[in-house]
Coordinates of C-alpha atoms and ligand atoms in Angstrom, one line a residue:
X13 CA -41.2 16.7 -7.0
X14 CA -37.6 16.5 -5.3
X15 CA -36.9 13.9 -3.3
X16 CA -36.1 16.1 0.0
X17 CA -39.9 16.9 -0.4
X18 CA -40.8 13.0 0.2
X19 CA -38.3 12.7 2.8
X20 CA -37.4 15.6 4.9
X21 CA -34.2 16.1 6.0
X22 CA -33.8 16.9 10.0
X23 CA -30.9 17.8 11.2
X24 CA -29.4 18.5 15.1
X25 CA -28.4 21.8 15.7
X26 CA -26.0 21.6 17.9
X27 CA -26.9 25.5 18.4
X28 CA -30.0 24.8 19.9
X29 CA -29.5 21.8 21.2
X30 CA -32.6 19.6 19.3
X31 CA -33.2 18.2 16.5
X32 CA -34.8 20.5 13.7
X33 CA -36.4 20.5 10.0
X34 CA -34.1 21.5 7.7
X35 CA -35.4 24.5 5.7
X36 CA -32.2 26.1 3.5
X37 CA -32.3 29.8 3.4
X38 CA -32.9 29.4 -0.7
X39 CA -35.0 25.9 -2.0
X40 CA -33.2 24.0 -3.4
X41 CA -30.0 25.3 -2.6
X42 CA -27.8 24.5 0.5
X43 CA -24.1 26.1 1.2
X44 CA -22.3 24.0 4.1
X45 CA -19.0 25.1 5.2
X46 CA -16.5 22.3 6.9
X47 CA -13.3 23.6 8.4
X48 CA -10.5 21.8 6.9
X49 CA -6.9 20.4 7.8
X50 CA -4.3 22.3 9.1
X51 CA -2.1 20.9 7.0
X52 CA 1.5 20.8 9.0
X53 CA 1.5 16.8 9.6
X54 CA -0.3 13.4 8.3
X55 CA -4.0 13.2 8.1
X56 CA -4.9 10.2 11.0
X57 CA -8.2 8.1 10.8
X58 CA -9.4 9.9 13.0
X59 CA -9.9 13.2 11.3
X60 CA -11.0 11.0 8.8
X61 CA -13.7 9.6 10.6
X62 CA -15.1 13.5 10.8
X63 CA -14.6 14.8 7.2
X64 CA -16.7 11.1 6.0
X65 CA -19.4 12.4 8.0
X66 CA -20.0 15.3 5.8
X67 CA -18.9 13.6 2.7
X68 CA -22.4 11.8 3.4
X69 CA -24.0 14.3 4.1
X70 CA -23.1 16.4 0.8
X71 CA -23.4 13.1 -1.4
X72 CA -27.3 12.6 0.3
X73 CA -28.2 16.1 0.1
X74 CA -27.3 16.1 -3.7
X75 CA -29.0 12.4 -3.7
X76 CA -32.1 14.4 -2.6
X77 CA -32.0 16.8 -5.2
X78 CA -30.7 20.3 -3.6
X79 CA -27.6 21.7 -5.5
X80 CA -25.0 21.9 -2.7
X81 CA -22.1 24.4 -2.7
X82 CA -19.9 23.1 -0.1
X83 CA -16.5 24.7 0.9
X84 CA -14.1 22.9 2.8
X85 CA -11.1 25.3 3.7
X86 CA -6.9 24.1 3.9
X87 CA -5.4 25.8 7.1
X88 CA -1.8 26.9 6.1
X89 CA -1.5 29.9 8.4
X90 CA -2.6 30.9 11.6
X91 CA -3.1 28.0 13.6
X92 CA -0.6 28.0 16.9
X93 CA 0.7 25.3 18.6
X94 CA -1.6 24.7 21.6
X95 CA -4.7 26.0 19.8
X96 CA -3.7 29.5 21.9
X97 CA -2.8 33.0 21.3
X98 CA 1.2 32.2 22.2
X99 CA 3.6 29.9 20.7
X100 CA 4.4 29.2 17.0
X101 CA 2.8 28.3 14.2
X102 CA 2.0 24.5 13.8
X103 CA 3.4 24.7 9.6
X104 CA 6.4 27.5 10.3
X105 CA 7.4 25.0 13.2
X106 CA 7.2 22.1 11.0
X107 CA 9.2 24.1 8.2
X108 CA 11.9 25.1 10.7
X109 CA 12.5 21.6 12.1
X110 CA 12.9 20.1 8.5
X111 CA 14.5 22.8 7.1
X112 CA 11.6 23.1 4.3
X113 CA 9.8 26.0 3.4
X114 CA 6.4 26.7 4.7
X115 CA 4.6 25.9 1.7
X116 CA 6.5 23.2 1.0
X117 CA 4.8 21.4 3.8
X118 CA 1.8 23.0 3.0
X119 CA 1.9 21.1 -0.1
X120 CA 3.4 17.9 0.9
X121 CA 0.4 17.4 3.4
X122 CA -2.3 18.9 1.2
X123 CA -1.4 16.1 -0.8
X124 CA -1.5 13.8 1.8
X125 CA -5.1 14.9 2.6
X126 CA -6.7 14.8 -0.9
X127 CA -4.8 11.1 -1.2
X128 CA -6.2 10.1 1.8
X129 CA -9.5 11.0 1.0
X130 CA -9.4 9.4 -2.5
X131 CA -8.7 6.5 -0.8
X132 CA -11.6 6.5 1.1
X133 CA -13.8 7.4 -1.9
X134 CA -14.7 11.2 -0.4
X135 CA -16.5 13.6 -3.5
X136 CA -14.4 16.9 -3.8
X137 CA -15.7 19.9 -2.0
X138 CA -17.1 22.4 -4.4
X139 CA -14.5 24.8 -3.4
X140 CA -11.4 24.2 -1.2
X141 CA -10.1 28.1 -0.3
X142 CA -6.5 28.4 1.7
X143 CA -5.9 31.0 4.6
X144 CA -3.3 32.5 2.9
X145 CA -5.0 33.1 -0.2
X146 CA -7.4 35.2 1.4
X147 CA -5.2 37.4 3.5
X148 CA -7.1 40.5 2.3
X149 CA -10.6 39.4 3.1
X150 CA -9.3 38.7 6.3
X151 CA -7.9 42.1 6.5
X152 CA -10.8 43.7 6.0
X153 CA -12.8 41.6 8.1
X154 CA -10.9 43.3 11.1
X155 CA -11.8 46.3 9.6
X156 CA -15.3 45.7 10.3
X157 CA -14.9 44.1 13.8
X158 CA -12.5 47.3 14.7
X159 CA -15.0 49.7 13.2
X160 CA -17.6 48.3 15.0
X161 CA -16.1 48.5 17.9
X162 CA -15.1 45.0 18.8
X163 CA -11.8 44.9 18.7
X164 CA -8.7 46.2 19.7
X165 CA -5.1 47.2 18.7
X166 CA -2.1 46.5 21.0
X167 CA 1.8 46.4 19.6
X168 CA 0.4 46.1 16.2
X169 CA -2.0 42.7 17.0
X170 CA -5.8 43.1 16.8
X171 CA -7.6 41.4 19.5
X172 CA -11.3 40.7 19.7
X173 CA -12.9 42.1 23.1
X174 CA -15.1 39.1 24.4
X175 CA -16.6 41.1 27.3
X176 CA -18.2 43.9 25.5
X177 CA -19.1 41.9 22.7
X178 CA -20.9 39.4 25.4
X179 CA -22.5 42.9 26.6
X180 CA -23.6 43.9 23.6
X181 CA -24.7 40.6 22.3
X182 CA -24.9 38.0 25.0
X183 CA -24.6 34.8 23.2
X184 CA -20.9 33.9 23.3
X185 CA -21.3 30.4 24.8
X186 CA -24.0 29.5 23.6
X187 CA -22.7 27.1 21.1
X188 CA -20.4 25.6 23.5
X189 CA -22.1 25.8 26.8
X190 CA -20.1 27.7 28.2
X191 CA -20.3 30.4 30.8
X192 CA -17.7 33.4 31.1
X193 CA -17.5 33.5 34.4
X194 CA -15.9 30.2 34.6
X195 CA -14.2 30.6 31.3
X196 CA -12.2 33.4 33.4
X197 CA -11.5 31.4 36.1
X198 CA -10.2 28.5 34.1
X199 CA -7.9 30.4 31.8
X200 CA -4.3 29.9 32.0
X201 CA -1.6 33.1 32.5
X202 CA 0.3 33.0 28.9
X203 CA 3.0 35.5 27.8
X204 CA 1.7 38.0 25.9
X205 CA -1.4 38.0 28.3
X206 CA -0.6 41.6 29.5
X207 CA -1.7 42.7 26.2
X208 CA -5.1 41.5 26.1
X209 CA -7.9 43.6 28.4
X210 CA -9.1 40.1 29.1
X211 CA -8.1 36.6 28.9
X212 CA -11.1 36.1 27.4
X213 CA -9.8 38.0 24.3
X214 CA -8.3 36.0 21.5
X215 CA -6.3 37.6 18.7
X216 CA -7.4 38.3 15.3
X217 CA -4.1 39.8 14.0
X218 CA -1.1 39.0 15.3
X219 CA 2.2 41.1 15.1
X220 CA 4.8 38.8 13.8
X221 CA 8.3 39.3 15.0
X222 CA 11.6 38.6 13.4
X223 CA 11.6 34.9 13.8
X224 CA 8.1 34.8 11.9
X225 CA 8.5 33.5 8.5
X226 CA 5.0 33.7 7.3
X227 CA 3.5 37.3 7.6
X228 CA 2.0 39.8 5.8
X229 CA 1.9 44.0 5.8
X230 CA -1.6 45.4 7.2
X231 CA -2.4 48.9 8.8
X232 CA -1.7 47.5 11.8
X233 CA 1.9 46.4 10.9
X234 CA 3.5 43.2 9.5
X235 CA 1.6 40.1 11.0
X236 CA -0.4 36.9 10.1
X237 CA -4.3 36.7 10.8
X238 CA -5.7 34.8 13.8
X239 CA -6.8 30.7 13.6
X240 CA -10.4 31.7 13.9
X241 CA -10.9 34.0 11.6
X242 CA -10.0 32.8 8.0
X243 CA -13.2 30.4 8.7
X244 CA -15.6 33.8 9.2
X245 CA -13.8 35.2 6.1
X246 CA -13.7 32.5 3.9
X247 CA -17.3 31.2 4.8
X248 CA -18.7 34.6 4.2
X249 CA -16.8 35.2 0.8
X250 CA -18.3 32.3 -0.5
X251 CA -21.5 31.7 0.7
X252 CA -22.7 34.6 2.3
X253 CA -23.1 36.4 5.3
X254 CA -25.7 33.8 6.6
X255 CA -25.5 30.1 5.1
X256 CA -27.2 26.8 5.6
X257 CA -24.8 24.1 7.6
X258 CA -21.7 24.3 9.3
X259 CA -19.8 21.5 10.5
X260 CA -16.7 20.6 12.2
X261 CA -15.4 17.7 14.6
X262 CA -16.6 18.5 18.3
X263 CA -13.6 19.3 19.3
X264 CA -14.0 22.6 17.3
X265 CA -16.9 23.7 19.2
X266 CA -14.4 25.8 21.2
X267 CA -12.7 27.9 20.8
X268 CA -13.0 27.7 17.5
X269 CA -16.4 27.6 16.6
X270 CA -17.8 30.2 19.4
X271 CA -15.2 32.8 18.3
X272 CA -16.4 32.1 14.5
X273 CA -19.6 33.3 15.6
X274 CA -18.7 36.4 17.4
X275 CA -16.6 37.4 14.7
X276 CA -19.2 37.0 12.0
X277 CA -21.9 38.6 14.3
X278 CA -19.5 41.6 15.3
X279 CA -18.8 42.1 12.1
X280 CA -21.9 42.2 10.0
X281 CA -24.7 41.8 12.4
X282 CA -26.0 38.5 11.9
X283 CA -25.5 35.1 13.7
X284 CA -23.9 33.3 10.0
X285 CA -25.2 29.8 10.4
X286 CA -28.0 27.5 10.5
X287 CA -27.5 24.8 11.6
X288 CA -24.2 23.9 13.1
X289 CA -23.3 20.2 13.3
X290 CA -20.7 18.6 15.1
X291 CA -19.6 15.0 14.4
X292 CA -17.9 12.8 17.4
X293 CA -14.2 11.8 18.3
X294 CA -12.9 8.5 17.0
X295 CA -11.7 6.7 20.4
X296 CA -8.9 4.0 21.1
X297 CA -9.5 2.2 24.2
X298 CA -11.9 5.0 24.9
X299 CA -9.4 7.8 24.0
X300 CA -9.8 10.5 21.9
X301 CA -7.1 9.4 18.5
X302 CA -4.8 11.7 18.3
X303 CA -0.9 12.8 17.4
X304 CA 0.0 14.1 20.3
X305 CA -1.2 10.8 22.3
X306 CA 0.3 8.6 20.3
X307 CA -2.8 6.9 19.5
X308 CA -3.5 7.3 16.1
X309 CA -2.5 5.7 12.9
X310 CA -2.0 6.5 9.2
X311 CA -4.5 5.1 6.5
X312 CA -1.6 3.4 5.4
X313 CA -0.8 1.8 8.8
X314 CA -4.4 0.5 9.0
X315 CA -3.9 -1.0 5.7
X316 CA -1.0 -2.8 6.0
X317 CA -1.4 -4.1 9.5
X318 CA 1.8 -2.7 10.4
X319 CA 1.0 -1.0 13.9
X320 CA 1.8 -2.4 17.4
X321 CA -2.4 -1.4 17.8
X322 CA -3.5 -3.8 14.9
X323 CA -3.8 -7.6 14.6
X324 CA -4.3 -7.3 10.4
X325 CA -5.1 -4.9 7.7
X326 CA -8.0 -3.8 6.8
X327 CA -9.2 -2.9 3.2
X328 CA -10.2 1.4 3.3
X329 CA -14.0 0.5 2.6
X330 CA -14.3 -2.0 5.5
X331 CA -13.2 0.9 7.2
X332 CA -15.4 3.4 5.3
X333 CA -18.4 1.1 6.5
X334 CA -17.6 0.4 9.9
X335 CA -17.2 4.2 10.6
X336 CA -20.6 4.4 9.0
X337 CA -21.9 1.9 11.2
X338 CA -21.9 4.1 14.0
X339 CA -24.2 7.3 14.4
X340 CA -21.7 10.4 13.8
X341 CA -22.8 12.3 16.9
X342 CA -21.7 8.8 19.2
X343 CA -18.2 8.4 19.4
X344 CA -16.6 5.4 18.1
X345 CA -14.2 3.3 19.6
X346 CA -11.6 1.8 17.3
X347 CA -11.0 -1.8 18.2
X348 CA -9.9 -5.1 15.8
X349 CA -13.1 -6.8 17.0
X350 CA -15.3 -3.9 15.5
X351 CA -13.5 -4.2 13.0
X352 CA -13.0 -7.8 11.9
X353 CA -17.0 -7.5 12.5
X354 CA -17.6 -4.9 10.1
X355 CA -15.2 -6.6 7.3
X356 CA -17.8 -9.7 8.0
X357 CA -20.6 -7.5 7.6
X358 CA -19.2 -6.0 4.3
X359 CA -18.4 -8.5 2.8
X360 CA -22.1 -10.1 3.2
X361 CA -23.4 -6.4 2.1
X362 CA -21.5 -6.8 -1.0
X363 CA -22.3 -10.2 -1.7
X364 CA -25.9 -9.2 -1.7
X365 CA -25.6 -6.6 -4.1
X366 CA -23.2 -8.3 -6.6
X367 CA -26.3 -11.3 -6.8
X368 CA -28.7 -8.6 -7.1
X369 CA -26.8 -7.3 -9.9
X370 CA -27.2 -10.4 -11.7
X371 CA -30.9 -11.0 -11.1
X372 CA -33.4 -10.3 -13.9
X373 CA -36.7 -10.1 -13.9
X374 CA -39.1 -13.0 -14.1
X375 CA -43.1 -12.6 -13.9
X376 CA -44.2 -15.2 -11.6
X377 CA -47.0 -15.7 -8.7
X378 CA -46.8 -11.9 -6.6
X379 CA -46.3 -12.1 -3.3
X380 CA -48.0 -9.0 -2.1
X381 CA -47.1 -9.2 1.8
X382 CA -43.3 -9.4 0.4
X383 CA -43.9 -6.2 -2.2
X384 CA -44.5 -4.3 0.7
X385 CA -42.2 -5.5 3.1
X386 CA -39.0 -4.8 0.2
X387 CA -41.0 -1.0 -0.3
X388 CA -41.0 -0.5 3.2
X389 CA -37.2 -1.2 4.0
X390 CA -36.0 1.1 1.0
X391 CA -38.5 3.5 2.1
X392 CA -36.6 3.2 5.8
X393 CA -33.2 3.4 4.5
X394 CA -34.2 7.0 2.9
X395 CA -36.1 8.0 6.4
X396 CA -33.3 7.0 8.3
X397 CA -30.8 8.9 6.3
X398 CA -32.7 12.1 6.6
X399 CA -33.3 12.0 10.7
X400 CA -30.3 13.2 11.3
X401 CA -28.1 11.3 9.0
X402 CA -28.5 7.8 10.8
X403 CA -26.7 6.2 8.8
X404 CA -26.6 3.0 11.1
X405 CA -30.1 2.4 11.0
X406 CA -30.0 3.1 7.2
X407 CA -27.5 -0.3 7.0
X408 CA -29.5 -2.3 9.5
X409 CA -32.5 -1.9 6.6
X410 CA -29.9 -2.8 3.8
X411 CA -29.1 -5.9 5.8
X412 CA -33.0 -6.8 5.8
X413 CA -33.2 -6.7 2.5
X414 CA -29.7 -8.8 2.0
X415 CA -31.7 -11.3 3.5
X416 CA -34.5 -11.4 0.8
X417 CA -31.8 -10.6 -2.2
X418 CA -30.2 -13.6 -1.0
X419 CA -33.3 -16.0 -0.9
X420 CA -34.1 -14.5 -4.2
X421 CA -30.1 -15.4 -5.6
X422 CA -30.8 -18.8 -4.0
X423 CA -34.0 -19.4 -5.8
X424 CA -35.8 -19.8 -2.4
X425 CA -38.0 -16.2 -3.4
X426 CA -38.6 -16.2 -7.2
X427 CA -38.0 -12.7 -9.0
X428 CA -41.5 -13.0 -9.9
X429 CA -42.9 -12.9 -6.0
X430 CA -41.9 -9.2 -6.4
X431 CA -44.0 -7.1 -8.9
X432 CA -41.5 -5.5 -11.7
X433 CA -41.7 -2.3 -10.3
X434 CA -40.7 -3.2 -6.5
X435 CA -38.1 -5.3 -8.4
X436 CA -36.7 -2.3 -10.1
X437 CA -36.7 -0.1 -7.5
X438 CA -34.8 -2.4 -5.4
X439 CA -32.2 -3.1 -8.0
X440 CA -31.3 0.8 -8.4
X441 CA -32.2 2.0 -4.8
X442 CA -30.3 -0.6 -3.3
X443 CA -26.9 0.1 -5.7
X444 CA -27.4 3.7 -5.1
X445 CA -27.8 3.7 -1.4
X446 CA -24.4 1.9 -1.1
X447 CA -22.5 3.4 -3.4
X448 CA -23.7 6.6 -4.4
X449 CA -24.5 8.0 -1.1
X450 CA -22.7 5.8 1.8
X451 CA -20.0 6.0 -0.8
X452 CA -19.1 2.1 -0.6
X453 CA -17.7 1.6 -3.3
X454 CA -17.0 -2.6 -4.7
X455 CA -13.1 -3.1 -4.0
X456 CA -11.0 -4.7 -6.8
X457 CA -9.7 -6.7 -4.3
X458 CA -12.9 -8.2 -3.1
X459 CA -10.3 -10.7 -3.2
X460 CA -9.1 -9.2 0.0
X461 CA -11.8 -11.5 1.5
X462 CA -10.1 -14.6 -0.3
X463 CA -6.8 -13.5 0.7
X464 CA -7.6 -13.3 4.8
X465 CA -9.1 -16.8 3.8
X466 CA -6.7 -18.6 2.5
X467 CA -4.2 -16.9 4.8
X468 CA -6.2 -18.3 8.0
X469 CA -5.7 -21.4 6.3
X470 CA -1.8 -21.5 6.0
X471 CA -2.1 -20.3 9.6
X472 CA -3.9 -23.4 10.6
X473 CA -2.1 -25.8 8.6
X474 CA 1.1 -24.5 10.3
X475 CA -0.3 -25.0 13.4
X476 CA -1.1 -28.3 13.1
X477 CA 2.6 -29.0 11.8
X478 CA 3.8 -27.6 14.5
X479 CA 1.3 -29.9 16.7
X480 CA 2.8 -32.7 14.9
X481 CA 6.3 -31.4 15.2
X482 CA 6.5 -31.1 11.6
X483 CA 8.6 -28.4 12.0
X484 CA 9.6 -28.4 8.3
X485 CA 6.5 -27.8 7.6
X486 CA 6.1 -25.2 9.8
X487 CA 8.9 -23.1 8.9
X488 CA 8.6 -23.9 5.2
X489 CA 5.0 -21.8 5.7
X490 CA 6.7 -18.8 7.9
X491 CA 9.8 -18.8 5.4
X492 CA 7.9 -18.9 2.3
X493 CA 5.0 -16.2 3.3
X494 CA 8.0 -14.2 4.9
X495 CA 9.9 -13.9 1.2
X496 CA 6.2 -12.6 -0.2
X497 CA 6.2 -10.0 2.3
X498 CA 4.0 -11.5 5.0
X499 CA 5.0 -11.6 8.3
X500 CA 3.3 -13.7 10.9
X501 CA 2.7 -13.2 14.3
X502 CA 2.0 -15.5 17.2
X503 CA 0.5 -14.2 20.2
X504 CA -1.5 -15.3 23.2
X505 CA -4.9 -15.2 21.4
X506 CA -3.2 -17.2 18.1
X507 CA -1.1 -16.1 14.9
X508 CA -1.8 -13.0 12.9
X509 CA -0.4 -11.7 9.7
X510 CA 0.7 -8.4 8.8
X511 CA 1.5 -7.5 5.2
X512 CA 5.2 -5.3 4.3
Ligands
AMP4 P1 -7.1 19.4 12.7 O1 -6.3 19.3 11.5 O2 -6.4 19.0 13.9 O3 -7.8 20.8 12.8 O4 -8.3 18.4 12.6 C1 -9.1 18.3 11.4 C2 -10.5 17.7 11.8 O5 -10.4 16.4 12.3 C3 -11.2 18.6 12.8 O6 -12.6 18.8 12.3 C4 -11.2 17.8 14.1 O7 -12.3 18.0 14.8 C5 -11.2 16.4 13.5 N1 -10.6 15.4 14.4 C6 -9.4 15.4 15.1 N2 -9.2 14.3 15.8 C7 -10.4 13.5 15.7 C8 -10.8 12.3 16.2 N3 -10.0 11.5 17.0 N4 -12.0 11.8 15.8 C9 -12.8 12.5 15.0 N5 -12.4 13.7 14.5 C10 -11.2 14.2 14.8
ZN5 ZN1 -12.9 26.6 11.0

């Protein structure tokens, strides 16, 4: 029997608003599509925090036994400045201003992306298709929507016709919660306007003038595909014209999102997806992270501790687990408190499982109340992974059973009070919880921890120089950690350290 027949997977839709069974259209088999990057600048934590939300959910879904094709697309055409139907594109602009070429920057920040994510410990997507390597299934996805009546040509750009699709159809909206009427009212005047029937309308082919650098030839005339639409063609290419999951930050639910539906719909005549599941904003100071704010940071920044918005560094899976602390449809609020707790909390996660690695089994007196109590949490952990991916409630049972682990390490709890298969079970399930699905991987520098230690301890040393006015003292610390690379900082609230 697989193990998503002894625990369920539910999932939210965020289609229907609840909470649902998750039944893929083929047992055993699940295809999730995750829109990717656009990949015209570095990736910040906060997109991280979104593409680590389905990096659990793949690693648990092949955990429970279903073989998963999941496709995570690159964005390297298409998507404007402004996330509207005017304006350049984000990667031509990029290329323009340092004189590169546009797949030049495509590459540099693909790399970026997949080093990020290795960083972080995220499994590879099964397929990772660019928007520019499948102009021609974009093309002829057009063709559909045009045929069907859907669409319409202008000056060589295709534009999709929201009202008479919402006529014929009625559920554009849905997904967002939006209705039309106010959609209208709140939709800005943009050049180029005059060409669409309605504002409504977004463009699925756009004519590219001169200045364009990345276009292609079509019936229509030369011209580059709209934002939306390489998601429709690419999803459908490789997983069919309906598929199983679909996920996205929920800042995609629209546009993007809604118009991925209409296209798919207008196209072939079926709503694509599932489920649809949206994963929550990152916050600073209760701010969405982002570039253009000027509130995010690099995975590098977070690090090194070299950002005016952090006190320290923090190691990539002390982040990894106090993202995963959080339920992914709550948002999150990035603070050093949060985090300097969850480094706390790791490290006593980890302790716990490096003991239990060393424990063996010992026969001894059985405790039974105890066998149950171990069978129960594990049991937990799986139950709260599959409602809904709760991934917070899922720690707060590993941390019940750190406690136990570590009465058994201490010889408080023999081996022995547990029978030898409850002692098994918990040595694998426990390992595999962590690292193979929460992806936690054990940091070589788990002397990280001993290196915040014994820097907390040069910082209070100095400070009691200086108390003393041993000033020699003092600086000889500063100095000294300065020539390694270590710069400290003395504040209101006490001295950091940051590391070069
Ligand atoms: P982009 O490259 O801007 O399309 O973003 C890539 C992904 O990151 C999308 O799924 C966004 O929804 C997501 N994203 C962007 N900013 C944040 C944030 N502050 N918190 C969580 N996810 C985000
Ligand atoms: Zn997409």
């Amino acid at each position: 029997m697989a193990r998503y027949q002894d625990y369920p997977l539910s999932i939210y839709n965020s289609y229907n608003r609840e909470k649902e069974i998750f039944t893929p259209l083929h047992e055993g088999h699940v295809g999730m599509y995750v829109c990717g990057p656009t990949v015209y600048s570095n990736v910040h934590l906060g997109n991280v925090r979104t593409f680590l939300t389905f990096d659990v959910l793949y690693r648990y879904l092949i955990h429970l036994g279903y073989k998963v094709r999941y496709v995570r697309n690159i964005t390297d055409v298409g998507h404007l400045v402004d996330d509207v139907d005017e304006g350049e594109d984000k990667i031509a602009k990029k290329a323009r201003l340092d004189n590169l070429e546009p797949m030049e920057v495509v590459q540099m920040y693909t790399n970026d992306f997949h080093n990020t994510l290795a960083l972080f410990n995220f499994l590879s997507p099964s397929i990772e298709p660019t928007a520019t390597g499948h102009i021609i299934e974009q093309i002829q996805m057009i063709e559909q929507i045009l045929n069907n009546g859907f669409a319409y040509e202008v000056n060589g750009s295709v534009y999709f016709d929201v009202p008479k699709y919402q006529e014929a159809k009625g559920n554009y909206g849905q997904l967002s919660g939006r209705v039309l009427e106010d959609l209208i009212s709140n939709t800005r005047e943009l050049d180029g306007q005059d060409e669409k029937r309605s504002p409504l309308d977004f463009a699925i082919w756009k004519n590219a003038d001169e200045r364009h650098i990345m276009k292609w030839p079509s019936s229509w005339g030369i011209g580059f595909p709209g934002w939306h639409l390489e998601c429709s063609a690419m999803s459908t290419k490789y997983l069919g014209k309906e598929f199983d999951i679909h996920g996205g930050g929920m800042d995609l639910k629209f546009p993007h999102h809604e118009c991925e539906i209409a296209q798919s719909v207008a196209a072939d005549g079926v709503a694509p997806v599932h489920y649809w599941m949206h994963s929550n904003m990152l916050t600073v100071n209760g701010q969405k992270m982002s570039k253009s704010l000027g509130n995010s940071f690099s995975p590098s920044e977070l690090m090194t501790g070299n950002h005016h918005l952090l006190k320290k560094g923090y190691s990539p899976m002390t982040v990894r687990f106090f993202m995963l602390q959080s339920h992914y449809s709550s948002t999150l609020d990035f603070s050093n408190d949060a985090l300097d707790a969850a480094e706390k909390g790791f490290r006593r996660l980890n302790n716990a499982r490096k003991s239990l690695a060393k424990l063996s089994y010992l026969s001894g007196p059985m405790d039974e109340a105890l066998n149950k109590e171990i069978q129960s949490s594990l049991n937990s952990a799986y139950l709260n992974l599959s409602d809904d991916l709760n991934t917070a409630k899922a720690i707060a049972n590993l941390f019940d059973l750190a406690t136990r682990i570590n009465s058994m390490a201490g010889g408080k709890l023999k081996p022995g009070a547990l029978s030898e298969g409850t002692f098994n079970r918990l040595k694998q399930e426990y390992e595999q919880i962590i690292n193979d699905i929460l992806g936690l991987r054990l940091e070589e520098s788990d002397e990280s921890g001993m290196m915040d230690g014994l820097m907390h301890l040069l910082i209070d040393i100095r400070q009691q120089a200086r108390k003393n006015k041993d000033f020699a003292t003092s600086d000889q610390i500063r100095d000294t950690l300065s020539a390694l690379g270590v710069q400290l900082k003395d504040g209101p609230e006490g001295t950091s350290y940051s590391i070069e």
